[in-house]
PDB file of C-alpha atoms in Angstrom:
ATOM      1  CA  MET A   1      56.947 142.559 223.602  1.00 88.00           C
ATOM      2  CA  SER A   2      60.445 144.926 223.113  1.00 91.00           C
ATOM      3  CA  MET A   3      59.565 147.360 221.722  1.00 98.00           C
ATOM      4  CA  VAL A   4      59.626 147.124 217.466  1.00 98.00           C
ATOM      5  CA  THR A   5      60.208 149.547 214.211  1.00 98.00           C
ATOM      6  CA  THR A   6      57.839 151.111 211.970  1.00 98.00           C
ATOM      7  CA  LYS A   7      59.782 149.056 208.917  1.00 98.00           C
ATOM      8  CA  GLU A   8      57.437 145.557 209.231  1.00 97.00           C
ATOM      9  CA  MET A   9      54.411 147.091 211.027  1.00 98.00           C
ATOM     10  CA  LEU A  10      53.107 149.639 207.537  1.00 98.00           C
ATOM     11  CA  LEU A  11      54.801 147.099 205.135  1.00 98.00           C
ATOM     12  CA  LYS A  12      52.149 145.123 206.234  1.00 98.00           C
ATOM     13  CA  ALA A  13      49.775 147.287 206.469  1.00 98.00           C
ATOM     14  CA  GLN A  14      50.223 149.280 202.867  1.00 97.00           C
ATOM     15  CA  ARG A  15      49.757 145.142 201.341  1.00 97.00           C
ATOM     16  CA  GLU A  16      47.144 144.473 204.002  1.00 97.00           C
ATOM     17  CA  GLY A  17      44.596 147.310 203.055  1.00 96.00           C
ATOM     18  CA  TYR A  18      45.357 149.227 206.626  1.00 98.00           C
ATOM     19  CA  ALA A  19      46.227 152.260 208.477  1.00 98.00           C
ATOM     20  CA  VAL A  20      48.562 152.216 211.698  1.00 98.00           C
ATOM     21  CA  GLY A  21      47.523 154.692 214.148  1.00 98.00           C
ATOM     22  CA  ALA A  22      50.020 157.075 215.420  1.00 98.00           C
ATOM     23  CA  PHE A  23      49.121 159.078 218.920  1.00 98.00           C
ATOM     24  CA  ASN A  24      51.366 161.510 219.920  1.00 98.00           C
ATOM     25  CA  ALA A  25      51.967 161.306 224.287  1.00 98.00           C
ATOM     26  CA  GLU A  26      52.999 164.181 226.408  1.00 98.00           C
ATOM     27  CA  ASN A  27      53.279 161.843 229.526  1.00 98.00           C
ATOM     28  CA  MET A  28      53.599 158.628 231.434  1.00 98.00           C
ATOM     29  CA  GLU A  29      49.444 158.440 231.501  1.00 98.00           C
ATOM     30  CA  MET A  30      48.822 158.651 227.992  1.00 98.00           C
ATOM     31  CA  VAL A  31      51.720 156.339 227.219  1.00 98.00           C
ATOM     32  CA  GLN A  32      49.592 153.433 229.213  1.00 98.00           C
ATOM     33  CA  ALA A  33      46.564 154.803 227.442  1.00 98.00           C
ATOM     34  CA  ILE A  34      47.722 154.419 224.172  1.00 98.00           C
ATOM     35  CA  ILE A  35      49.100 150.639 224.930  1.00 98.00           C
ATOM     36  CA  ALA A  36      46.154 149.225 226.702  1.00 98.00           C
ATOM     37  CA  ALA A  37      43.541 150.623 223.904  1.00 98.00           C
ATOM     38  CA  ALA A  38      45.809 149.044 221.561  1.00 98.00           C
ATOM     39  CA  GLU A  39      46.941 145.510 223.553  1.00 98.00           C
ATOM     40  CA  GLU A  40      42.421 145.509 224.421  1.00 98.00           C
ATOM     41  CA  LEU A  41      41.598 145.817 220.356  1.00 98.00           C
ATOM     42  CA  GLY A  42      44.613 143.488 219.500  1.00 98.00           C
ATOM     43  CA  ALA A  43      46.597 146.538 217.346  1.00 98.00           C
ATOM     44  CA  PRO A  44      49.772 147.597 216.614  1.00 98.00           C
ATOM     45  CA  VAL A  45      50.892 151.077 217.249  1.00 98.00           C
ATOM     46  CA  ILE A  46      53.094 153.954 217.203  1.00 98.00           C
ATOM     47  CA  ILE A  47      53.902 155.804 220.018  1.00 98.00           C
ATOM     48  CA  GLN A  48      55.158 159.308 219.278  1.00 98.00           C
ATOM     49  CA  THR A  49      56.633 163.027 220.727  1.00 98.00           C
ATOM     50  CA  THR A  50      57.102 165.542 219.220  1.00 97.00           C
ATOM     51  CA  PRO A  51      60.664 167.976 220.088  1.00 97.00           C
ATOM     52  CA  GLY A  52      58.319 170.371 221.778  1.00 96.00           C
ATOM     53  CA  THR A  53      57.169 167.822 224.150  1.00 97.00           C
ATOM     54  CA  LEU A  54      60.815 166.516 224.250  1.00 97.00           C
ATOM     55  CA  ASN A  55      61.530 170.110 225.517  1.00 96.00           C
ATOM     56  CA  TYR A  56      59.112 169.070 228.276  1.00 96.00           C
ATOM     57  CA  ALA A  57      60.571 165.525 229.131  1.00 97.00           C
ATOM     58  CA  SER A  58      63.874 164.255 227.686  1.00 98.00           C
ATOM     59  CA  PRO A  59      64.036 161.770 225.223  1.00 98.00           C
ATOM     60  CA  GLU A  60      65.834 159.072 227.153  1.00 98.00           C
ATOM     61  CA  LEU A  61      62.851 159.287 229.632  1.00 98.00           C
ATOM     62  CA  PHE A  62      60.111 158.880 227.093  1.00 98.00           C
ATOM     63  CA  SER A  63      61.775 155.913 225.498  1.00 98.00           C
ATOM     64  CA  ALA A  64      61.855 154.240 229.031  1.00 98.00           C
ATOM     65  CA  MET A  65      58.420 154.846 230.358  1.00 98.00           C
ATOM     66  CA  ALA A  66      57.340 153.638 226.648  1.00 98.00           C
ATOM     67  CA  ALA A  67      59.625 150.539 226.300  1.00 98.00           C
ATOM     68  CA  GLU A  68      58.513 149.474 230.125  1.00 98.00           C
ATOM     69  CA  GLU A  69      54.441 149.199 229.471  1.00 98.00           C
ATOM     70  CA  ALA A  70      55.953 148.171 225.817  1.00 98.00           C
ATOM     71  CA  ALA A  71      57.429 144.593 227.291  1.00 98.00           C
ATOM     72  CA  LYS A  72      53.932 144.383 229.821  1.00 97.00           C
ATOM     73  CA  ALA A  73      52.340 144.055 226.205  1.00 98.00           C
ATOM     74  CA  THR A  74      51.078 141.093 223.434  1.00 98.00           C
ATOM     75  CA  VAL A  75      51.664 143.714 220.833  1.00 98.00           C
ATOM     76  CA  PRO A  76      53.947 145.465 218.069  1.00 98.00           C
ATOM     77  CA  VAL A  77      54.739 148.946 219.902  1.00 98.00           C
ATOM     78  CA  ALA A  78      57.154 151.772 217.724  1.00 98.00           C
ATOM     79  CA  LEU A  79      58.508 154.678 219.193  1.00 98.00           C
ATOM     80  CA  HIS A  80      58.607 157.255 216.220  1.00 98.00           C
ATOM     81  CA  LEU A  81      60.221 160.307 217.191  1.00 98.00           C
ATOM     82  CA  ASP A  82      57.565 163.031 215.365  1.00 97.00           C
ATOM     83  CA  HIS A  83      58.721 166.003 213.710  1.00 95.00           C
ATOM     84  CA  GLY A  84      62.072 165.539 213.483  1.00 97.00           C
ATOM     85  CA  ASN A  85      63.650 169.041 213.086  1.00 94.00           C
ATOM     86  CA  SER A  86      67.331 168.325 213.150  1.00 97.00           C
ATOM     87  CA  PHE A  87      70.577 165.682 212.415  1.00 97.00           C
ATOM     88  CA  GLU A  88      70.945 166.074 216.256  1.00 98.00           C
ATOM     89  CA  LEU A  89      67.378 165.452 218.044  1.00 98.00           C
ATOM     90  CA  ALA A  90      67.237 162.382 215.123  1.00 98.00           C
ATOM     91  CA  ALA A  91      70.272 160.902 217.059  1.00 98.00           C
ATOM     92  CA  ARG A  92      69.467 161.645 220.288  1.00 98.00           C
ATOM     93  CA  ALA A  93      66.225 159.722 219.920  1.00 98.00           C
ATOM     94  CA  MET A  94      68.119 156.956 218.198  1.00 98.00           C
ATOM     95  CA  LYS A  95      70.829 156.392 220.741  1.00 98.00           C
ATOM     96  CA  ALA A  96      67.561 156.665 223.342  1.00 98.00           C
ATOM     97  CA  GLY A  97      66.010 153.821 222.373  1.00 98.00           C
ATOM     98  CA  TYR A  98      63.250 155.345 219.292  1.00 98.00           C
ATOM     99  CA  THR A  99      62.647 152.763 217.488  1.00 98.00           C
ATOM    100  CA  SER A 100      61.590 155.064 214.381  1.00 98.00           C
ATOM    101  CA  ILE A 101      62.067 158.563 212.946  1.00 98.00           C
ATOM    102  CA  MET A 102      60.689 161.282 210.907  1.00 98.00           C
ATOM    103  CA  ILE A 103      62.944 164.275 209.322  1.00 97.00           C
ATOM    104  CA  ASP A 104      61.164 166.957 208.822  1.00 94.00           C
ATOM    105  CA  GLY A 105      62.180 169.502 206.265  1.00 94.00           C
ATOM    106  CA  SER A 106      59.164 170.001 204.157  1.00 89.00           C
ATOM    107  CA  LYS A 107      59.860 173.927 204.684  1.00 87.00           C
ATOM    108  CA  GLU A 108      63.182 174.286 203.622  1.00 92.00           C
ATOM    109  CA  LYS A 109      63.790 173.847 199.423  1.00 94.00           C
ATOM    110  CA  PHE A 110      63.349 170.407 197.862  1.00 95.00           C
ATOM    111  CA  GLU A 111      67.522 170.157 197.739  1.00 97.00           C
ATOM    112  CA  ASP A 112      67.861 170.916 200.671  1.00 97.00           C
ATOM    113  CA  ASN A 113      64.708 168.735 202.477  1.00 97.00           C
ATOM    114  CA  VAL A 114      66.137 165.950 200.332  1.00 97.00           C
ATOM    115  CA  LYS A 115      69.427 166.495 201.350  1.00 98.00           C
ATOM    116  CA  ILE A 116      68.875 166.825 205.308  1.00 97.00           C
ATOM    117  CA  SER A 117      66.589 164.005 204.935  1.00 98.00           C
ATOM    118  CA  SER A 118      68.927 161.500 202.890  1.00 98.00           C
ATOM    119  CA  GLU A 119      71.613 162.795 206.238  1.00 98.00           C
ATOM    120  CA  VAL A 120      69.220 161.502 209.033  1.00 98.00           C
ATOM    121  CA  VAL A 121      68.262 157.995 206.714  1.00 98.00           C
ATOM    122  CA  LYS A 122      71.864 156.968 206.514  1.00 98.00           C
ATOM    123  CA  MET A 123      72.578 157.518 209.856  1.00 98.00           C
ATOM    124  CA  ALA A 124      69.667 156.111 210.993  1.00 98.00           C
ATOM    125  CA  HIS A 125      69.412 153.049 208.650  1.00 98.00           C
ATOM    126  CA  ALA A 126      73.274 151.644 209.760  1.00 98.00           C
ATOM    127  CA  MET A 127      70.650 151.358 212.812  1.00 97.00           C
ATOM    128  CA  GLY A 128      68.677 149.392 211.398  1.00 98.00           C
ATOM    129  CA  ILE A 129      65.820 152.713 212.080  1.00 98.00           C
ATOM    130  CA  PRO A 130      63.029 153.273 209.812  1.00 98.00           C
ATOM    131  CA  VAL A 131      62.583 157.197 208.760  1.00 98.00           C
ATOM    132  CA  GLU A 132      59.550 159.267 207.729  1.00 98.00           C
ATOM    133  CA  GLY A 133      59.983 161.926 205.014  1.00 97.00           C
ATOM    134  CA  GLU A 134      57.696 164.926 204.631  1.00 95.00           C
ATOM    135  CA  LEU A 135      57.120 166.278 201.430  1.00 92.00           C
ATOM    136  CA  GLY A 136      54.633 169.270 200.562  1.00 81.00           C
ATOM    137  CA  THR A 137      53.845 171.128 204.162  1.00 69.00           C
ATOM    138  CA  VAL A 138      50.978 169.754 206.706  1.00 62.00           C
ATOM    139  CA  GLY A 139      49.662 172.997 207.799  1.00 50.00           C
ATOM    140  CA  GLY A 140      48.374 174.785 211.465  1.00 48.00           C
ATOM    141  CA  LYS A 141      50.423 174.336 215.131  1.00 47.00           C
ATOM    142  CA  GLU A 142      51.156 171.390 216.260  1.00 50.00           C
ATOM    143  CA  ASP A 143      53.319 172.332 220.120  1.00 58.00           C
ATOM    144  CA  ASN A 144      56.697 174.558 218.731  1.00 55.00           C
ATOM    145  CA  HIS A 145      55.841 172.964 215.047  1.00 45.00           C
ATOM    146  CA  SER A 146      54.350 175.866 213.423  1.00 48.00           C
ATOM    147  CA  VAL A 147      52.654 176.340 209.346  1.00 45.00           C
ATOM    148  CA  SER A 148      51.144 179.566 208.298  1.00 42.00           C
ATOM    149  CA  GLU A 149      48.916 179.030 205.754  1.00 50.00           C
ATOM    150  CA  ASN A 150      50.568 180.997 202.575  1.00 53.00           C
ATOM    151  CA  GLU A 151      53.594 178.495 203.569  1.00 44.00           C
ATOM    152  CA  LYS A 152      51.201 175.476 203.569  1.00 59.00           C
ATOM    153  CA  THR A 153      51.708 173.796 199.683  1.00 78.00           C
ATOM    154  CA  TYR A 154      50.331 170.314 198.363  1.00 88.00           C
ATOM    155  CA  THR A 155      52.749 167.436 197.468  1.00 92.00           C
ATOM    156  CA  ASP A 156      53.586 167.581 194.377  1.00 94.00           C
ATOM    157  CA  PRO A 157      53.146 163.772 192.827  1.00 96.00           C
ATOM    158  CA  ALA A 158      56.094 164.000 190.974  1.00 96.00           C
ATOM    159  CA  GLU A 159      58.088 164.895 193.458  1.00 96.00           C
ATOM    160  CA  ALA A 160      57.251 162.513 195.422  1.00 96.00           C
ATOM    161  CA  GLU A 161      57.852 159.987 193.518  1.00 97.00           C
ATOM    162  CA  GLU A 162      61.639 161.854 192.853  1.00 98.00           C
ATOM    163  CA  PHE A 163      61.964 162.368 196.290  1.00 97.00           C
ATOM    164  CA  ALA A 164      61.937 158.466 197.766  1.00 98.00           C
ATOM    165  CA  LYS A 165      63.906 158.211 195.088  1.00 98.00           C
ATOM    166  CA  LEU A 166      66.782 160.165 196.253  1.00 98.00           C
ATOM    167  CA  THR A 167      66.232 159.901 200.106  1.00 98.00           C
ATOM    168  CA  GLN A 168      65.639 156.022 200.695  1.00 98.00           C
ATOM    169  CA  VAL A 169      62.630 156.791 202.465  1.00 98.00           C
ATOM    170  CA  ASP A 170      60.582 154.355 204.335  1.00 98.00           C
ATOM    171  CA  SER A 171      57.507 156.642 204.201  1.00 98.00           C
ATOM    172  CA  LEU A 172      56.107 159.337 203.331  1.00 97.00           C
ATOM    173  CA  ALA A 173      54.032 162.187 205.206  1.00 95.00           C
ATOM    174  CA  VAL A 174      51.974 164.403 203.028  1.00 94.00           C
ATOM    175  CA  GLY A 175      50.343 167.598 201.940  1.00 89.00           C
ATOM    176  CA  ILE A 176      46.717 166.931 201.107  1.00 91.00           C
ATOM    177  CA  GLY A 177      44.724 169.642 202.111  1.00 86.00           C
ATOM    178  CA  ASN A 178      45.123 168.363 205.734  1.00 77.00           C
ATOM    179  CA  ALA A 179      46.787 170.387 209.161  1.00 73.00           C
ATOM    180  CA  HIS A 180      47.655 171.011 212.245  1.00 56.00           C
ATOM    181  CA  GLY A 181      45.637 171.621 215.656  1.00 59.00           C
ATOM    182  CA  PHE A 182      42.088 171.647 215.400  1.00 56.00           C
ATOM    183  CA  TYR A 183      39.739 173.316 211.808  1.00 53.00           C
ATOM    184  CA  LYS A 184      38.099 175.625 211.332  1.00 58.00           C
ATOM    185  CA  GLY A 185      35.778 174.245 209.585  1.00 58.00           C
ATOM    186  CA  VAL A 186      35.512 170.371 207.512  1.00 65.00           C
ATOM    187  CA  PRO A 187      38.663 170.076 206.028  1.00 75.00           C
ATOM    188  CA  GLU A 188      39.115 169.561 201.859  1.00 81.00           C
ATOM    189  CA  LEU A 189      40.975 166.536 201.156  1.00 90.00           C
ATOM    190  CA  LYS A 190      42.564 166.025 197.911  1.00 92.00           C
ATOM    191  CA  PHE A 191      42.272 162.708 197.182  1.00 94.00           C
ATOM    192  CA  ASP A 192      43.326 162.801 193.668  1.00 95.00           C
ATOM    193  CA  ILE A 193      46.923 164.160 194.867  1.00 95.00           C
ATOM    194  CA  LEU A 194      47.019 160.973 197.602  1.00 95.00           C
ATOM    195  CA  GLU A 195      45.768 159.021 194.815  1.00 96.00           C
ATOM    196  CA  GLU A 196      48.346 159.803 191.984  1.00 97.00           C
ATOM    197  CA  THR A 197      51.157 159.910 194.516  1.00 96.00           C
ATOM    198  CA  LYS A 198      50.437 156.521 195.250  1.00 96.00           C
ATOM    199  CA  LYS A 199      50.036 155.174 192.549  1.00 97.00           C
ATOM    200  CA  ARG A 200      54.447 156.988 191.529  1.00 97.00           C
ATOM    201  CA  VAL A 201      56.017 156.546 194.954  1.00 97.00           C
ATOM    202  CA  SER A 202      56.053 151.971 196.598  1.00 97.00           C
ATOM    203  CA  ILE A 203      56.542 153.401 200.064  1.00 98.00           C
ATOM    204  CA  PRO A 204      53.873 153.455 202.253  1.00 98.00           C
ATOM    205  CA  ILE A 205      52.258 156.894 202.726  1.00 97.00           C
ATOM    206  CA  VAL A 206      51.285 158.746 205.813  1.00 97.00           C
ATOM    207  CA  LEU A 207      48.182 161.241 207.040  1.00 95.00           C
ATOM    208  CA  HIS A 208      49.478 163.859 209.646  1.00 93.00           C
ATOM    209  CA  GLY A 209      46.243 166.262 211.517  1.00 87.00           C
ATOM    210  CA  ALA A 210      44.216 164.156 211.530  1.00 86.00           C
ATOM    211  CA  SER A 211      42.566 164.910 214.830  1.00 84.00           C
ATOM    212  CA  GLY A 212      38.900 166.469 213.766  1.00 82.00           C
ATOM    213  CA  ILE A 213      38.895 164.951 209.595  1.00 90.00           C
ATOM    214  CA  PRO A 214      35.832 163.239 209.501  1.00 91.00           C
ATOM    215  CA  ASP A 215      35.882 159.916 210.022  1.00 94.00           C
ATOM    216  CA  GLY A 216      35.053 158.616 207.178  1.00 95.00           C
ATOM    217  CA  ASP A 217      37.958 160.968 205.080  1.00 94.00           C
ATOM    218  CA  VAL A 218      39.991 159.201 206.652  1.00 94.00           C
ATOM    219  CA  LYS A 219      38.603 155.819 206.254  1.00 95.00           C
ATOM    220  CA  LYS A 220      38.522 156.859 202.739  1.00 95.00           C
ATOM    221  CA  ALA A 221      41.968 157.897 202.577  1.00 95.00           C
ATOM    222  CA  THR A 222      43.001 154.141 204.302  1.00 94.00           C
ATOM    223  CA  GLY A 223      41.335 153.048 201.164  1.00 92.00           C
ATOM    224  CA  LEU A 224      43.555 155.288 198.619  1.00 94.00           C
ATOM    225  CA  GLY A 225      46.909 154.057 199.962  1.00 93.00           C
ATOM    226  CA  ILE A 226      47.745 156.397 203.443  1.00 97.00           C
ATOM    227  CA  CYS A 227      49.354 153.117 205.741  1.00 98.00           C
ATOM    228  CA  LYS A 228      49.732 155.343 209.147  1.00 98.00           C
ATOM    229  CA  VAL A 229      47.518 157.540 210.090  1.00 97.00           C
ATOM    230  CA  ASN A 230      48.722 160.587 213.138  1.00 96.00           C
ATOM    231  CA  PHE A 231      46.333 161.665 215.974  1.00 96.00           C
ATOM    232  CA  ALA A 232      47.660 164.912 218.783  1.00 94.00           C
ATOM    233  CA  THR A 233      45.885 167.378 219.346  1.00 93.00           C
ATOM    234  CA  GLU A 234      42.537 164.814 220.147  1.00 94.00           C
ATOM    235  CA  LEU A 235      44.382 163.307 222.658  1.00 97.00           C
ATOM    236  CA  ARG A 236      45.611 166.335 223.986  1.00 97.00           C
ATOM    237  CA  ASP A 237      41.840 167.725 224.618  1.00 96.00           C
ATOM    238  CA  ALA A 238      40.302 164.093 226.004  1.00 98.00           C
ATOM    239  CA  TYR A 239      42.885 163.733 228.561  1.00 98.00           C
ATOM    240  CA  SER A 240      42.271 167.373 229.662  1.00 98.00           C
ATOM    241  CA  LYS A 241      38.091 166.859 229.433  1.00 98.00           C
ATOM    242  CA  GLY A 242      39.541 164.234 231.214  1.00 98.00           C
ATOM    243  CA  VAL A 243      40.328 165.271 233.747  1.00 98.00           C
ATOM    244  CA  LYS A 244      38.899 168.657 235.024  1.00 98.00           C
ATOM    245  CA  GLU A 245      35.692 166.996 234.282  1.00 98.00           C
ATOM    246  CA  TYR A 246      36.805 164.364 237.556  1.00 98.00           C
ATOM    247  CA  LEU A 247      38.129 167.866 239.385  1.00 98.00           C
ATOM    248  CA  ALA A 248      34.657 169.281 238.323  1.00 98.00           C
ATOM    249  CA  ALA A 249      32.781 166.774 239.877  1.00 98.00           C
ATOM    250  CA  ASN A 250      35.542 166.171 243.264  1.00 98.00           C
ATOM    251  CA  PRO A 251      37.019 169.489 243.714  1.00 97.00           C
ATOM    252  CA  ASP A 252      37.813 168.346 246.547  1.00 97.00           C
ATOM    253  CA  THR A 253      40.470 166.267 245.292  1.00 97.00           C
ATOM    254  CA  PHE A 254      44.501 166.750 245.848  1.00 97.00           C
ATOM    255  CA  ASP A 255      45.940 163.339 245.089  1.00 98.00           C
ATOM    256  CA  PRO A 256      47.270 163.773 241.240  1.00 98.00           C
ATOM    257  CA  LYS A 257      46.692 159.854 241.096  1.00 98.00           C
ATOM    258  CA  LYS A 258      43.212 160.152 240.464  1.00 98.00           C
ATOM    259  CA  TYR A 259      43.098 162.957 238.238  1.00 98.00           C
ATOM    260  CA  GLY A 260      45.509 161.882 236.037  1.00 98.00           C
ATOM    261  CA  ALA A 261      43.618 157.670 236.177  1.00 98.00           C
ATOM    262  CA  ALA A 262      40.064 160.077 234.723  1.00 98.00           C
ATOM    263  CA  GLY A 263      42.498 161.888 232.354  1.00 98.00           C
ATOM    264  CA  LYS A 264      44.372 157.730 230.865  1.00 98.00           C
ATOM    265  CA  GLU A 265      40.870 156.879 230.533  1.00 98.00           C
ATOM    266  CA  SER A 266      39.444 159.783 228.773  1.00 98.00           C
ATOM    267  CA  VAL A 267      43.013 159.396 226.450  1.00 98.00           C
ATOM    268  CA  LYS A 268      42.182 155.540 225.899  1.00 98.00           C
ATOM    269  CA  LYS A 269      38.665 155.452 224.716  1.00 98.00           C
ATOM    270  CA  LEU A 270      39.926 158.309 222.033  1.00 98.00           C
ATOM    271  CA  VAL A 271      42.394 155.357 221.065  1.00 98.00           C
ATOM    272  CA  MET A 272      40.309 152.327 221.081  1.00 98.00           C
ATOM    273  CA  HIS A 273      37.888 154.903 218.308  1.00 98.00           C
ATOM    274  CA  LYS A 274      40.596 156.150 216.710  1.00 97.00           C
ATOM    275  CA  ILE A 275      42.631 152.019 215.895  1.00 98.00           C
ATOM    276  CA  GLU A 276      38.799 150.927 214.995  1.00 98.00           C
ATOM    277  CA  VAL A 277      38.995 153.863 211.919  1.00 97.00           C
ATOM    278  CA  CYS A 278      42.068 152.858 211.036  1.00 97.00           C
ATOM    279  CA  ASN A 279      40.911 149.212 210.568  1.00 97.00           C
ATOM    280  CA  CYS A 280      43.805 147.923 212.615  1.00 97.00           C
ATOM    281  CA  ALA A 281      42.530 145.816 215.435  1.00 98.00           C
ATOM    282  CA  GLY A 282      43.271 142.612 215.575  1.00 98.00           C
ATOM    283  CA  LYS A 283      46.176 143.363 213.117  1.00 98.00           C
ATOM    284  CA  ALA A 284      48.563 142.181 215.672  1.00 96.00           C
TER     285      ALA A 284
END
């Protein structure tokens, strides 16, 4: 089917108490693996790219790849700009065919975050495209997006309520102790912040930095209102390990299709596991 937006996808997850897995792709093989995993499990799925990834390959190229693979699938597939860092990139991604946009002004002052988020919402909604905002700064590093420990902040539930009303974003990413990249030790999520935020905002809530969060905590967060869970670092790791293992076993290989297929299969297995963790298998 044609690619869809995340609007109804996340509202359905909110109504039925599960989360949609959102997976970052870096190349064609990862796009194929993510959609193949969702298709096999009958799950809705979101493919994401960061600004850093889009410096490697253009939004036009990723949109074409995702649209081609989605057209062959029977499950809903959305293409999302993850951590969009400017009005201009958001506009380019939508023009390229992205069906969902994030604008991340979380490192800015509250008023400035509201301003840039509102501007992107106005543009995107005119095109029928939903927007994800962020309040509370998710720590760690993902591609070119980096937040140091002293910059990391938790979401204030009262501010989240005000932010949602002022910006009219369609979903909200929260900071509850989650971080990008691999964690040093076991992350401690502030579920009380999530519960209070859920009471104050009616829009779907998003969990970033899920790579390395124990499956049980992801499931608990989903039960407390998380409707979208982002996975990135673990997918990169899985793809790289698949390639490395193939080349270690077949050192004379020079055909990229051979080790690319191994990386793709490794990503597919991981995505299928995460879909099960999010409880969205069979929810297409």
